Amino acid sequence: MAKNTIAMEVNLRKNENQQNAGYGKYYLEVARKPTLSLKGFAQHMVDHGSIYSRDVIEGVLKKITQCLPELIAQGIPVQLEPLGTFSPSVKNKKEGLTLTQLKTGAWDINTQVEGVHFNFLPYSVADENLTSRKFKEEWCTLQLTDVVKSRKETINGKVKRFVEKTPWETWIHDQGGSSSAPSNTGGTGTNTGGNTGGNNGGGGGDEGEPDEN
């Protein structure tokens, strides 16, 4: 599988959480972009040479969005080759159940189960592997774009969180470093590495744009 020629834009963010082991270090995150609607996704498929019209594709996708949750709600995993498998799991109350509660019936299943997760496990067979490392290697061209930082501001009595962006070249020059982004050792584009471990904040938006993450 050839990598996408259109790069996945990646931002850099400093960990400002003093209680975290990574405090003061910088981590990579995917730059936030507008979400593509079902109609937009259907049009994307048409633009990629589908023999079906957009309304036909859109109709099939809508049916999937109806039937998939229905099957998951019945506890039935659904495998969509070669993407992966959708399956359910339950979220228990943190304290769990004691044997005494189980013996006496002093519990309720709908109270004990706080939620039902809609899980997705990527396909991982040799020729159709979408797990994180393989997906990065075979599909993604990464490009470092901005350094982002969140700030809070009170507007009309409400605290809002904003994201400020600084282009990578400008930021690294201001730090006294090289203005060139790290080179990619495997393909086109600028590869700044894979997952650095956990979520380290929301994606980047335009300067002054509210950060909804």
PDB file of C-alpha atoms in Angstrom, residues 7-13 28-35 142-148 163 165 201-206 213:
ATOM      1  CA  ALA A   7       0.200  14.459   4.540  1.00  0.00           C
ATOM      2  CA  MET A   8      -1.362  14.096   7.967  1.00  0.00           C
ATOM      3  CA  GLU A   9      -0.556  17.382   9.697  1.00  0.00           C
ATOM      4  CA  VAL A  10       0.908  16.934  13.172  1.00  0.00           C
ATOM      5  CA  ASN A  11       1.351  19.603  15.856  1.00  0.00           C
ATOM      6  CA  LEU A  12       3.710  19.817  18.817  1.00  0.00           C
ATOM      7  CA  ARG A  13       2.432  20.611  22.326  1.00  0.00           C
ATOM      8  CA  LEU A  28       2.956  15.231  19.019  1.00  0.00           C
ATOM      9  CA  GLU A  29      -0.747  15.305  18.232  1.00  0.00           C
ATOM     10  CA  VAL A  30      -2.830  15.268  15.067  1.00  0.00           C
ATOM     11  CA  ALA A  31      -3.877  18.751  13.934  1.00  0.00           C
ATOM     12  CA  ARG A  32      -7.599  19.220  14.278  1.00  0.00           C
ATOM     13  CA  LYS A  33      -9.557  19.439  11.036  1.00  0.00           C
ATOM     14  CA  PRO A  34     -13.283  19.765  10.274  1.00  0.00           C
ATOM     15  CA  THR A  35     -15.154  16.474  10.526  1.00  0.00           C
ATOM     16  CA  LEU A 142       3.400  12.845   8.603  1.00  0.00           C
ATOM     17  CA  GLN A 143       4.165  16.541   8.389  1.00  0.00           C
ATOM     18  CA  LEU A 144       5.063  18.741  11.353  1.00  0.00           C
ATOM     19  CA  THR A 145       3.213  22.042  11.025  1.00  0.00           C
ATOM     20  CA  ASP A 146       2.711  24.049  14.218  1.00  0.00           C
ATOM     21  CA  VAL A 147       3.523  24.308  17.905  1.00  0.00           C
ATOM     22  CA  VAL A 148       0.276  24.777  19.835  1.00  0.00           C
ATOM     23  CA  VAL A 163      -5.513  27.388  21.161  1.00  0.00           C
ATOM     24  CA  LYS A 165      -0.580  28.263  16.952  1.00  0.00           C
ATOM     25  CA  GLY A 201      -4.263  17.596  24.905  1.00  0.00           C
ATOM     26  CA  GLY A 202      -6.546  18.631  22.084  1.00  0.00           C
ATOM     27  CA  GLY A 203      -5.740  19.374  18.481  1.00  0.00           C
ATOM     28  CA  GLY A 204      -4.641  22.721  17.162  1.00  0.00           C
ATOM     29  CA  GLY A 205      -7.018  25.334  15.863  1.00  0.00           C
ATOM     30  CA  ASP A 206      -6.554  28.818  14.502  1.00  0.00           C
ATOM     31  CA  ASN A 213     -11.445  19.243  23.097  1.00  0.00           C
TER      32      ASN A 213
END
